[in-house]
mmCIF file of C-alpha atoms (C1' of nucleotides) and ligand atoms in Angstrom:
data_model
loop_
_atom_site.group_PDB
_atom_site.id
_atom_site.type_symbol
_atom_site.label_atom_id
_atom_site.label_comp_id
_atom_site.label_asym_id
_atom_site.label_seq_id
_atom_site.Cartn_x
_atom_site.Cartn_y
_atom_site.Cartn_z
ATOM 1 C CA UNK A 1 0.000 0.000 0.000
ATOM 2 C CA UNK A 2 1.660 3.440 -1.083
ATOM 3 C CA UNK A 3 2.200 4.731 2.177
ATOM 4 C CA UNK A 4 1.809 8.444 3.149
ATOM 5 C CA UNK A 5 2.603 7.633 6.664
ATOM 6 C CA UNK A 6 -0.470 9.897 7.145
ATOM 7 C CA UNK A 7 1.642 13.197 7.054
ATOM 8 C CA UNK A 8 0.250 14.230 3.001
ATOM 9 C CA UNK A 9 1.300 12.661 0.145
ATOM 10 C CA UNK A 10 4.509 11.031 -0.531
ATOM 11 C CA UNK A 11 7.273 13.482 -1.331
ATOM 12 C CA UNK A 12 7.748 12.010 -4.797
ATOM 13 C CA UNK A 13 4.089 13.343 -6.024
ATOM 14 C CA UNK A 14 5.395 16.894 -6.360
ATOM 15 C CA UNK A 15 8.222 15.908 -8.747
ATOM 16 C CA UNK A 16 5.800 13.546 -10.967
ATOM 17 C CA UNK A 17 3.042 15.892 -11.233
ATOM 18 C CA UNK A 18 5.189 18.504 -12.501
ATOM 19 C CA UNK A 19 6.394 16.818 -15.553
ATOM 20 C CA UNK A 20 3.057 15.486 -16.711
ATOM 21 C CA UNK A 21 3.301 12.353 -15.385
ATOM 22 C CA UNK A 22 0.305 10.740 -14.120
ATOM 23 C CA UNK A 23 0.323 8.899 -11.243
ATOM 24 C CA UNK A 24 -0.389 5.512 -11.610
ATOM 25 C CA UNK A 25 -1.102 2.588 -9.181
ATOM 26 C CA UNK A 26 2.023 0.955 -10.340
ATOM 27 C CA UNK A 27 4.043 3.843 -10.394
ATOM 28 C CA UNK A 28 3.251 4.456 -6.723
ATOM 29 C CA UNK A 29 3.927 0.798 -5.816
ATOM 30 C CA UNK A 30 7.209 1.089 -7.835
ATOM 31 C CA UNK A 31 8.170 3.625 -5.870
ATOM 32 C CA UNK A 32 7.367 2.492 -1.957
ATOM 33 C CA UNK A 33 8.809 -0.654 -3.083
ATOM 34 C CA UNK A 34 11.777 0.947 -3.913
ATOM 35 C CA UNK A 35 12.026 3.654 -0.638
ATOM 36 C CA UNK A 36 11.008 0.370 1.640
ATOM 37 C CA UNK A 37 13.915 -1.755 0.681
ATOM 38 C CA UNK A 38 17.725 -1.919 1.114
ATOM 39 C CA UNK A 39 20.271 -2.716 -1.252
ATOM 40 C CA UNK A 40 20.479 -2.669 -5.235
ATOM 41 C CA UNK A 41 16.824 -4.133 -7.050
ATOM 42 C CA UNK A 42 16.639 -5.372 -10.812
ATOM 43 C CA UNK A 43 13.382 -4.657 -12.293
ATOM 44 C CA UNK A 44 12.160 -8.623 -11.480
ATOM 45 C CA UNK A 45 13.292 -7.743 -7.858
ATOM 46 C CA UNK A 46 10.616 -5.290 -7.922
ATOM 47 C CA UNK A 47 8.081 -7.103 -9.575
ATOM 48 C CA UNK A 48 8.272 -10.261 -7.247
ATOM 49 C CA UNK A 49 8.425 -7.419 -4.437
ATOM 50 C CA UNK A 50 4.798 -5.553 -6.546
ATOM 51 C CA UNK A 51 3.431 -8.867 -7.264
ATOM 52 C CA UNK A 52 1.596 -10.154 -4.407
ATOM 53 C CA UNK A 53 -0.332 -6.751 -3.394
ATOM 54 C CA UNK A 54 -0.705 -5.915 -6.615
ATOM 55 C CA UNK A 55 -0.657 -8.645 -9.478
ATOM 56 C CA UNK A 56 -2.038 -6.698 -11.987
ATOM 57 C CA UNK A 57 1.009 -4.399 -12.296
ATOM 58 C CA UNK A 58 2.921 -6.246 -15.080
ATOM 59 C CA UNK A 59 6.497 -6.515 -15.818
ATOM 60 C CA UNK A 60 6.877 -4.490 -18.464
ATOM 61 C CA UNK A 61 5.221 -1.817 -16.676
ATOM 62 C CA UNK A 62 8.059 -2.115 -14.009
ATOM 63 C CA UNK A 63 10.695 -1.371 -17.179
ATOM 64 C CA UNK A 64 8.511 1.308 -18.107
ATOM 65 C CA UNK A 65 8.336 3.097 -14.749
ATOM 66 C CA UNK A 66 12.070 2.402 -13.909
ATOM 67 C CA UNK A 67 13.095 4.564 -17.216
ATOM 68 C CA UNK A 68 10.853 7.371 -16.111
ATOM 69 C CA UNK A 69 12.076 7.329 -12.810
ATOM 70 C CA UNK A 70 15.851 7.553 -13.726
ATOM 71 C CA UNK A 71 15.067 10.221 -16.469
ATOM 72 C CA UNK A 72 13.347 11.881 -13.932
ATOM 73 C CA UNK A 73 16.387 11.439 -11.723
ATOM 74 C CA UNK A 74 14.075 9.857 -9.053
ATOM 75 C CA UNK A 75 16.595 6.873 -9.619
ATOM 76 C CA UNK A 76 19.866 5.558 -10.205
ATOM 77 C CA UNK A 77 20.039 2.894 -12.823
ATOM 78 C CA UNK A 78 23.522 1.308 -12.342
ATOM 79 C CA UNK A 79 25.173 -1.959 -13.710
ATOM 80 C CA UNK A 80 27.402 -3.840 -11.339
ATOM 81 C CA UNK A 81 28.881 -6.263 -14.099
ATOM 82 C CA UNK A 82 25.918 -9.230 -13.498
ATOM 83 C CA UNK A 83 24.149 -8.837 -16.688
ATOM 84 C CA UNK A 84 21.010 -6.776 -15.448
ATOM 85 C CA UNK A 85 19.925 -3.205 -14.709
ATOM 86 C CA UNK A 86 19.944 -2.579 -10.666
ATOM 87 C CA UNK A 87 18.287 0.474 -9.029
ATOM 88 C CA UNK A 88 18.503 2.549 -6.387
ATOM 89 C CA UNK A 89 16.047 5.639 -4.941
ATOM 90 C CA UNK A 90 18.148 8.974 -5.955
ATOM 91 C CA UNK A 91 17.078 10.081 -2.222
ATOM 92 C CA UNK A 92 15.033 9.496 0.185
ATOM 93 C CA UNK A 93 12.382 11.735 2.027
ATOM 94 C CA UNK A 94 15.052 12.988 4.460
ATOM 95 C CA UNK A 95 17.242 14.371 1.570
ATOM 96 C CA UNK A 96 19.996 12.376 0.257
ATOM 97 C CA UNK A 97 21.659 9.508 1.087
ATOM 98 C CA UNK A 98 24.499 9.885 -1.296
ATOM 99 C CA UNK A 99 26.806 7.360 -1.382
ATOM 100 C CA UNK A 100 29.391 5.426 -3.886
ATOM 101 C CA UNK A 101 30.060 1.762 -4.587
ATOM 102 C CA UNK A 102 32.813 -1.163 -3.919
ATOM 103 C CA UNK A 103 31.999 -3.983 -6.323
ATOM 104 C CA UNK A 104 33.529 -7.403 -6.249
ATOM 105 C CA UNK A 105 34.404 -8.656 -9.829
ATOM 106 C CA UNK A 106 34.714 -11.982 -8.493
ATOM 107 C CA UNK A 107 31.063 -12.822 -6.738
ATOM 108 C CA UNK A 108 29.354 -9.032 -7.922
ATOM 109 C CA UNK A 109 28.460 -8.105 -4.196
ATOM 110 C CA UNK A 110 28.316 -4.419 -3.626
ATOM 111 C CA UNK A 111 28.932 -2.653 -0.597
ATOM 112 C CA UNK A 112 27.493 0.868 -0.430
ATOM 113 C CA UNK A 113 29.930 3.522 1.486
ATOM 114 C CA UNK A 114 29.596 6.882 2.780
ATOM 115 C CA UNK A 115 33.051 7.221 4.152
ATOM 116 C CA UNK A 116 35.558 9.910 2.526
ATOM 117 C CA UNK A 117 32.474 10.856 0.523
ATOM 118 C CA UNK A 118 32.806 14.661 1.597
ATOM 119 C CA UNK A 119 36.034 14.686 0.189
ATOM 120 C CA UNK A 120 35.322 12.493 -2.816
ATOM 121 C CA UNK A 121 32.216 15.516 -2.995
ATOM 122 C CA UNK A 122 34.170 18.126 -3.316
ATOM 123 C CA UNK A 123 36.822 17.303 -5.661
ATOM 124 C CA UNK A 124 34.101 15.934 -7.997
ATOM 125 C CA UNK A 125 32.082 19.587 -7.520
ATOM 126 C CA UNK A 126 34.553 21.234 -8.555
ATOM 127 C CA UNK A 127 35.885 19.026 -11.643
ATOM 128 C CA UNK A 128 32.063 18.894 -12.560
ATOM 129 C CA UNK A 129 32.415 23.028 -12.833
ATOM 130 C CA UNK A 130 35.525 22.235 -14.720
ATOM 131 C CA UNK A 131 34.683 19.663 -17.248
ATOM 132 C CA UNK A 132 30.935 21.757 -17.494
ATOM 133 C CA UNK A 133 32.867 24.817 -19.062
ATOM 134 C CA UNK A 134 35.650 23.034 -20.928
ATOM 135 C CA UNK A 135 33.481 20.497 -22.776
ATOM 136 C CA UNK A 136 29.613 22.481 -23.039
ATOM 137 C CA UNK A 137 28.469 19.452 -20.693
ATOM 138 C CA UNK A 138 25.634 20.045 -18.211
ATOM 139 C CA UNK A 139 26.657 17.480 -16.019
ATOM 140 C CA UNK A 140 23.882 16.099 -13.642
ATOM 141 C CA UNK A 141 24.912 13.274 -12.001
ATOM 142 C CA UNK A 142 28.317 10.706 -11.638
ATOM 143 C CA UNK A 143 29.233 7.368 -11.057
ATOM 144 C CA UNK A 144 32.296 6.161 -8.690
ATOM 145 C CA UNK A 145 32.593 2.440 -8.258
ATOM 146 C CA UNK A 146 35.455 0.819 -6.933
ATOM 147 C CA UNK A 147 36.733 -2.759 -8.590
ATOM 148 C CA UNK A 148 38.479 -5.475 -6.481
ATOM 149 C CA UNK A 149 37.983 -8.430 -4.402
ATOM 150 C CA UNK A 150 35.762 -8.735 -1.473
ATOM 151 C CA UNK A 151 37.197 -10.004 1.810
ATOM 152 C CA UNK A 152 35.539 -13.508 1.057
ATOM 153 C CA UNK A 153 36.819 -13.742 -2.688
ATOM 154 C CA UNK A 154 40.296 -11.992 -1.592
ATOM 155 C CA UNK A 155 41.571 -14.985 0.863
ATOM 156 C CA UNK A 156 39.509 -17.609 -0.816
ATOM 157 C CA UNK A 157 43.215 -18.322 -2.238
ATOM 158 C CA UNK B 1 48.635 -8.555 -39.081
ATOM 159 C CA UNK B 2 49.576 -8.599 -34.790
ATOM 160 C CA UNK B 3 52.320 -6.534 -35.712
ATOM 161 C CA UNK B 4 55.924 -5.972 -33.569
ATOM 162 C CA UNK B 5 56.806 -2.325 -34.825
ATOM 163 C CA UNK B 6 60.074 -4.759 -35.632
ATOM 164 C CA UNK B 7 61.192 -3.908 -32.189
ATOM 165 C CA UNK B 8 60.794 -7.437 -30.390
ATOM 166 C CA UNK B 9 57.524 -9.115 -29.447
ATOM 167 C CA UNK B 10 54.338 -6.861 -28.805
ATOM 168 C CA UNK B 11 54.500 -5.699 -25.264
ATOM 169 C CA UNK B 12 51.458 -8.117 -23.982
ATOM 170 C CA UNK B 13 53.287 -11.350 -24.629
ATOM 171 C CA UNK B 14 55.250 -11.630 -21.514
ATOM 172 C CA UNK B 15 51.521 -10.655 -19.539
ATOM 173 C CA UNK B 16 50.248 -13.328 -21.097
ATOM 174 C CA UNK B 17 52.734 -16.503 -21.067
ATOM 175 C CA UNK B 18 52.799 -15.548 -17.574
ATOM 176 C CA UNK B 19 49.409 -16.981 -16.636
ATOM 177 C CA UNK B 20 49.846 -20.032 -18.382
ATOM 178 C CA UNK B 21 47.385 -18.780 -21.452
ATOM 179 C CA UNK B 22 47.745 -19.996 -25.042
ATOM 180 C CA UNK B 23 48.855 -16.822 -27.381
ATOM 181 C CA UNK B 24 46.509 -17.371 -30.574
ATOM 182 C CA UNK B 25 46.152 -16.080 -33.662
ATOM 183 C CA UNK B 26 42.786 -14.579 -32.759
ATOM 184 C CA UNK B 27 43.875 -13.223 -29.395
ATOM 185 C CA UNK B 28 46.718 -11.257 -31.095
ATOM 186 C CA UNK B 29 44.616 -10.241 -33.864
ATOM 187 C CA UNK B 30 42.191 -8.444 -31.221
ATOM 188 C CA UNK B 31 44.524 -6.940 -29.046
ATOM 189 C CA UNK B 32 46.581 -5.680 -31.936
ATOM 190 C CA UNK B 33 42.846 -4.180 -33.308
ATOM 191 C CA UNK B 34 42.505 -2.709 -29.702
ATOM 192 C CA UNK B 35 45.823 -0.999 -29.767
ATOM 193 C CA UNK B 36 45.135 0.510 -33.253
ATOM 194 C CA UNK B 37 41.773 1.894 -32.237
ATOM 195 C CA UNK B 38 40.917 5.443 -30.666
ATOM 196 C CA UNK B 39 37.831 4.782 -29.247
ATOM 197 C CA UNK B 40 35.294 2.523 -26.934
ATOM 198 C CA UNK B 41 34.834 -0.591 -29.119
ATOM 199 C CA UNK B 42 32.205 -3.782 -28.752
ATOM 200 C CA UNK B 43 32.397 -7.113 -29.437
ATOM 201 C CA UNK B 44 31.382 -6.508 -32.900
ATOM 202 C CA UNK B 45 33.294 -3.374 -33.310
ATOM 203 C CA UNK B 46 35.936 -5.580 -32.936
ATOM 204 C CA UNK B 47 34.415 -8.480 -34.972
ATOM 205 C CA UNK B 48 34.081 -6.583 -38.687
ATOM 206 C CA UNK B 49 37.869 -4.841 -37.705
ATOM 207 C CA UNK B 50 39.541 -8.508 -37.311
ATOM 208 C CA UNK B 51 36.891 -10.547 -40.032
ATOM 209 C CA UNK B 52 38.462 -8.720 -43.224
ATOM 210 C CA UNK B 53 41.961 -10.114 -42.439
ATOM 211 C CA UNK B 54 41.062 -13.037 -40.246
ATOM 212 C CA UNK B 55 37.901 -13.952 -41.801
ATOM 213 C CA UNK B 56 38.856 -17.940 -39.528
ATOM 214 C CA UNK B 57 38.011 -15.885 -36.231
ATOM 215 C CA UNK B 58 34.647 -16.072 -34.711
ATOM 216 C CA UNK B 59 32.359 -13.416 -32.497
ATOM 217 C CA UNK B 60 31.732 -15.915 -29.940
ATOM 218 C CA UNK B 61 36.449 -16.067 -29.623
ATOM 219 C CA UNK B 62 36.107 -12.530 -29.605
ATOM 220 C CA UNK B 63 33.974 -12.737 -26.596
ATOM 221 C CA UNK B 64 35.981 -15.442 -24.753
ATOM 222 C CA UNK B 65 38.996 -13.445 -25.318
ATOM 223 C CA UNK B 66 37.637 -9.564 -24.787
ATOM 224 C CA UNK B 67 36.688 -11.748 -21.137
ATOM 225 C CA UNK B 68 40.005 -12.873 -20.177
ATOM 226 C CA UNK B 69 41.959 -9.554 -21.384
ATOM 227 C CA UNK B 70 39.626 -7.795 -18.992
ATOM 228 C CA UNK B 71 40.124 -10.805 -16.130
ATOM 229 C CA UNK B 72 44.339 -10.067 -16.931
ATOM 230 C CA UNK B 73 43.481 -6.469 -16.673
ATOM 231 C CA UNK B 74 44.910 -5.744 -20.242
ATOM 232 C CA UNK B 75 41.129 -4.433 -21.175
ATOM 233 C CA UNK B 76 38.719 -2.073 -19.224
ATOM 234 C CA UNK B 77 35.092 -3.455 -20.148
ATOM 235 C CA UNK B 78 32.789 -0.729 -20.101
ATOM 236 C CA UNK B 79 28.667 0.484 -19.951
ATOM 237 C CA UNK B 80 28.247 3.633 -21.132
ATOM 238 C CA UNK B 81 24.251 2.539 -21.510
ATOM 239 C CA UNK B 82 23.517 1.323 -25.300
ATOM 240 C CA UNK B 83 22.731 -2.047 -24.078
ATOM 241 C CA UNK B 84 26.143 -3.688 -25.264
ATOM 242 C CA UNK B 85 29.666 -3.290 -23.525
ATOM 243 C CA UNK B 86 32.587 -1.479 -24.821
ATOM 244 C CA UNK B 87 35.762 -2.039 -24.115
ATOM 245 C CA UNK B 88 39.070 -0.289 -24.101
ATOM 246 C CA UNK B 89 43.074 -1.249 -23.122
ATOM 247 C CA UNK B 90 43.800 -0.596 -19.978
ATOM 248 C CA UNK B 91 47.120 0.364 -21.089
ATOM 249 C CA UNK B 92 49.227 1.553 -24.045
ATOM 250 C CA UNK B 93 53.046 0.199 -25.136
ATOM 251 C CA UNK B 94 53.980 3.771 -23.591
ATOM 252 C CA UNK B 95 52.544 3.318 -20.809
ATOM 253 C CA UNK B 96 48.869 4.783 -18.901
ATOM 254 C CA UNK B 97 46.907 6.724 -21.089
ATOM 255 C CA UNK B 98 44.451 6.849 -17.856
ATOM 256 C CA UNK B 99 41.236 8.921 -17.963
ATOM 257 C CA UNK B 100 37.509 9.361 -17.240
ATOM 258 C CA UNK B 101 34.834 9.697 -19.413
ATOM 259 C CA UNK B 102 32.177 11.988 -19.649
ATOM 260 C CA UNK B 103 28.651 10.412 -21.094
ATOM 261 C CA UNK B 104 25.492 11.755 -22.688
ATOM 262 C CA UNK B 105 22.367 10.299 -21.488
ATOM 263 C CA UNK B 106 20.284 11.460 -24.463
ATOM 264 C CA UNK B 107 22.605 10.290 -27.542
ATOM 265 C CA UNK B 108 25.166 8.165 -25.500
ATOM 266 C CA UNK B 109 28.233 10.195 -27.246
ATOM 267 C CA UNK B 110 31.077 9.958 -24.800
ATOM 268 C CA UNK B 111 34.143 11.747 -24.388
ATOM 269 C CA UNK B 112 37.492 10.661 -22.971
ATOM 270 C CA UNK B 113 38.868 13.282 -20.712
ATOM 271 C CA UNK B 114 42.227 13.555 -18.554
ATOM 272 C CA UNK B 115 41.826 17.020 -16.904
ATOM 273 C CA UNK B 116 41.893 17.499 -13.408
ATOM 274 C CA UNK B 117 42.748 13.699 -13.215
ATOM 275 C CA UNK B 118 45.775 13.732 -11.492
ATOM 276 C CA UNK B 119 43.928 15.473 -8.405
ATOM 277 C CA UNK B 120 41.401 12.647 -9.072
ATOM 278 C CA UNK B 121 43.476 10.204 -9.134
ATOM 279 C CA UNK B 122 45.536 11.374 -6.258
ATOM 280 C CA UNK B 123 42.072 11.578 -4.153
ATOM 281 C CA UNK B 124 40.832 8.339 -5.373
ATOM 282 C CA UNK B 125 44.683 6.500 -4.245
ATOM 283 C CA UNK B 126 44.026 7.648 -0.766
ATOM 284 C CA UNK B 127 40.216 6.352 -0.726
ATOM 285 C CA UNK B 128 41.295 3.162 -2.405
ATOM 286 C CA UNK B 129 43.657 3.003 0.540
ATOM 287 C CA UNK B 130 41.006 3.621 3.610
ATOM 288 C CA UNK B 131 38.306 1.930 1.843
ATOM 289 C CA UNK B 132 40.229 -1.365 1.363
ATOM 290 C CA UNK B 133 41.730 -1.133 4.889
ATOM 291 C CA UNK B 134 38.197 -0.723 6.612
ATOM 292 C CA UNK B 135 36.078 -2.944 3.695
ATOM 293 C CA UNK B 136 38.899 -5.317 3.388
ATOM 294 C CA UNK B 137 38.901 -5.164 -0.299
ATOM 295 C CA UNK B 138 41.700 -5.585 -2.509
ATOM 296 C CA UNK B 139 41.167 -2.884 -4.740
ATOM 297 C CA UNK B 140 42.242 -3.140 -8.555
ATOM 298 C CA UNK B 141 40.588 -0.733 -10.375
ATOM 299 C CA UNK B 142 38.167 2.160 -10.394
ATOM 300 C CA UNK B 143 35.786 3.978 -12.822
ATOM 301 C CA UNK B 144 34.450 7.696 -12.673
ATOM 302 C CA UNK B 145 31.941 8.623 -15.204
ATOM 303 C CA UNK B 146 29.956 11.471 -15.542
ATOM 304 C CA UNK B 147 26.722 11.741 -16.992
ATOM 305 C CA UNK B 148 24.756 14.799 -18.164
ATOM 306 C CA UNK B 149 23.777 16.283 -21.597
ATOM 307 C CA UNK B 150 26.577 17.061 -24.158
ATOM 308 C CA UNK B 151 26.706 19.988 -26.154
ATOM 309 C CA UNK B 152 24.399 19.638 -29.379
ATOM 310 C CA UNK B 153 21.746 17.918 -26.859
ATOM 311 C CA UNK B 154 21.562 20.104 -24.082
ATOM 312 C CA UNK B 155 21.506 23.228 -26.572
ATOM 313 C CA UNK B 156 18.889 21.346 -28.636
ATOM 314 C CA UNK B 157 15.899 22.764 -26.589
ATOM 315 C "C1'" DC C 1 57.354 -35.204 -33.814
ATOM 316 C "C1'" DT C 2 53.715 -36.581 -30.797
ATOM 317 C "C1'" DA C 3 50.689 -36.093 -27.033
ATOM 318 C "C1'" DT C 4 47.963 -33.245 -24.240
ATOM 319 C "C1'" DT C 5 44.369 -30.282 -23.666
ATOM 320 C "C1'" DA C 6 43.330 -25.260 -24.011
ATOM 321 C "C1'" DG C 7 41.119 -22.925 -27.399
ATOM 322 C "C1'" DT C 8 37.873 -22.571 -31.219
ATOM 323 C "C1'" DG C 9 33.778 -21.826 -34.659
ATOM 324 C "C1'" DG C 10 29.119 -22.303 -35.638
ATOM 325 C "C1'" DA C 11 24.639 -23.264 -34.372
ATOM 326 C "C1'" DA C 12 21.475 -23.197 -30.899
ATOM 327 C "C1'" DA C 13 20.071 -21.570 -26.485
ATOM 328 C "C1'" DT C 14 19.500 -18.040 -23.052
ATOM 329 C "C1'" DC C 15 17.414 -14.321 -21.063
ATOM 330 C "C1'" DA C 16 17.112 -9.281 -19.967
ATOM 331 C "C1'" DT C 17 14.844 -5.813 -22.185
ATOM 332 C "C1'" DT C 18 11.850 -3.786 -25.867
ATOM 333 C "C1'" DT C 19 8.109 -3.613 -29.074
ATOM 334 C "C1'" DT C 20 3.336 -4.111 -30.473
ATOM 335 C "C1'" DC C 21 -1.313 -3.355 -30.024
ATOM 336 C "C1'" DA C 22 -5.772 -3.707 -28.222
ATOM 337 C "C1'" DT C 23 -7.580 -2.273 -23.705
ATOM 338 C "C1'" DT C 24 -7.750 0.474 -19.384
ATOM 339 C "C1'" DA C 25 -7.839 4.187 -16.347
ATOM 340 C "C1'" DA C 26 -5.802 9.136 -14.929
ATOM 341 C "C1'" DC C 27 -6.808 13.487 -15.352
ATOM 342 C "C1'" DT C 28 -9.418 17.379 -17.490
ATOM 343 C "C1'" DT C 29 -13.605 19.673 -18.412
ATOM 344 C "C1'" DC C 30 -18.191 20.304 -17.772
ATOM 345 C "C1'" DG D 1 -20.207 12.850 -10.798
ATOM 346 C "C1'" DA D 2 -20.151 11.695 -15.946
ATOM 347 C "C1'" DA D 3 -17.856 11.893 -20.475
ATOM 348 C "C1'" DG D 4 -13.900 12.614 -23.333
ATOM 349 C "C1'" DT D 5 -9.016 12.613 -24.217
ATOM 350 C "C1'" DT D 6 -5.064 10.141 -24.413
ATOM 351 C "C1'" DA D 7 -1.185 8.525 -21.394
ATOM 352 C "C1'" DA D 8 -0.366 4.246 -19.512
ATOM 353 C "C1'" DT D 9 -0.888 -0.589 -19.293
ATOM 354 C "C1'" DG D 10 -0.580 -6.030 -19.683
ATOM 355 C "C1'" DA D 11 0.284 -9.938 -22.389
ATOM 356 C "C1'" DA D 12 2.486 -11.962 -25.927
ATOM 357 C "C1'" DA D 13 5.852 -11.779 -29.264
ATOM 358 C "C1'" DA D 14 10.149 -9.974 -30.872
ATOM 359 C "C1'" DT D 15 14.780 -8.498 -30.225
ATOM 360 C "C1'" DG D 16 19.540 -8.839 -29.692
ATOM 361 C "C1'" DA D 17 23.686 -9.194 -26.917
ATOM 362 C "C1'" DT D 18 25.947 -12.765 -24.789
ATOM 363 C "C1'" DT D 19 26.524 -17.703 -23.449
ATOM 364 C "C1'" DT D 20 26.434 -22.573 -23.982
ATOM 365 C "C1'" DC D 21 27.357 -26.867 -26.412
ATOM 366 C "C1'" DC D 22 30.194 -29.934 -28.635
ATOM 367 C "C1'" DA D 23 32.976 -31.914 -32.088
ATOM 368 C "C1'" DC D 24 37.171 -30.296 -33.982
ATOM 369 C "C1'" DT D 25 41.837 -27.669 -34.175
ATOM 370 C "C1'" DA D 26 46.149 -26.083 -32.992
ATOM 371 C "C1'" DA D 27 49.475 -24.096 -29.225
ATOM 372 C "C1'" DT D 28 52.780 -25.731 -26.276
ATOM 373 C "C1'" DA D 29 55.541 -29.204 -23.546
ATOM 374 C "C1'" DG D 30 58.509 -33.003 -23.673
HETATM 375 MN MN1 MN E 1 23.987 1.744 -3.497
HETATM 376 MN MN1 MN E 2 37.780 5.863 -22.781
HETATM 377 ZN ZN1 ZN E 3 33.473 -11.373 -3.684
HETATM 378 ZN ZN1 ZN E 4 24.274 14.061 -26.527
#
DNA sequence: CTATTAGTGGAAATCATTTTCATTAACTTC
DNA sequence: GAAGTTAATGAAAATGATTTCCACTAATAG
């Protein structure tokens, strides 16, 4: 059930609204699906998570929604080498939670980190600025991810 | 033709007689297609370059191998979000040719850049350093992209 | 040179994502 | 609230990059 936590309407309906978009049953459910749950969803992730409240929102609707969302920049589409799309809520109702990726190319888990962010932040502000002016680019978002072994695949030999 | 520049053996034999794999015909072919090429190619970029002159090697060896040069850490694979991966050496003859690359999100162009990357790279040597210390990660590689609208599609209305 | 077996090509399979199209339901207007 | 407009949808089919299979080939060791 798209939650409002009865204090108004989720925080995402201002952003949809203003572009047109109409809110849908499915989008909604997309979308508290997505704020409710940890960690890094493909688009079957969130159907199976849909599914049993509300069967009638299809897959392909899920593909659909996940494409507006991440033009909208409601959400991060990212690709962590397993061969499918993952997402991740932009930010939550208490602002963002911004954070950057380690990725183990040996079993694909991903461990989200916030630490040295601020300075990882700043430097990227400002080459952002830099990059903006030199190359005509209106920059809106970035990727970091960090490649290696995880503790596990490291010593396993 | 996996050419030698007549100075000795390309530079990625010893790399690979190290770890006891097979130098073929078709693995020379593509890394000697990779070193010739500016550029972010896929699999079948790299197919129709080696076909004409090596019409005996076959997409599915240009997979296998484009998979091991990136397990060796001779290639960089790549999503830059076209729904196929790209791929790019890791390293030239002369040595790191490192950069970052800057994507479009409405016509996928991307552009190779190198400015500010030393303070990057000097940033990112430290985080590599506290992340793999506190995650204990074994760290091998990293990739910074930015994504926004290039110049012809963020002027285009 | 011969033996060993990693590597290969081609066809078929896989499977995440996209397309198609007839139907539904959000939002606007009265 | 009812009707009209049309964005959005579900189901099925198509797509297309990548992988799998397997009989065959050829790179390397001895
Ligand atoms: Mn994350
Ligand atoms: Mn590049
Ligand atoms: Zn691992
Ligand atoms: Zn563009």
């Amino acid at each position: 059930m798209p939650n409002t936590d009865r204090f108004g309407p989720p925080w995402w309906h201002g952003k949809f609204r203003g572009c047109g978009y109409r809110l849908t049953i499915g989008r909604e459910a997309i979308l508290d699906v997505l704020s409710k749950s940890e960690g890094h969803l493909s688009a079957e992730d969130i159907y199976m998570k849909v599914h049993p409240r509300y069967p009638s929102v299809g897959l392909t609707s899920i593909y659909r929604t996940l494409d507006v969302l991440s033009h909208l920049g409601l959400v991060y589409k990212l690709d962590f080498g397993d061969g499918r799309a993952r997402y991740e809520l932009a930010e939550g109702p208490k602002g963002s939670h911004h954070h950057h990726h380690l990725v183990c190319t040996d079993c694909n888990r991903v461990i989200d980190y916030t630490d040295f962010i601020d300075d990882e932040v700043e430097l990227l502000r400002q080459t952002e600025k830099g990059l903006g002016e030199k190359y005509k680019f209106k920059i809106t978002n970035h990727v970091i991810q960090f490649y290696g072994l995880c503790e596990r695949c490291g010593s396993r030999k």
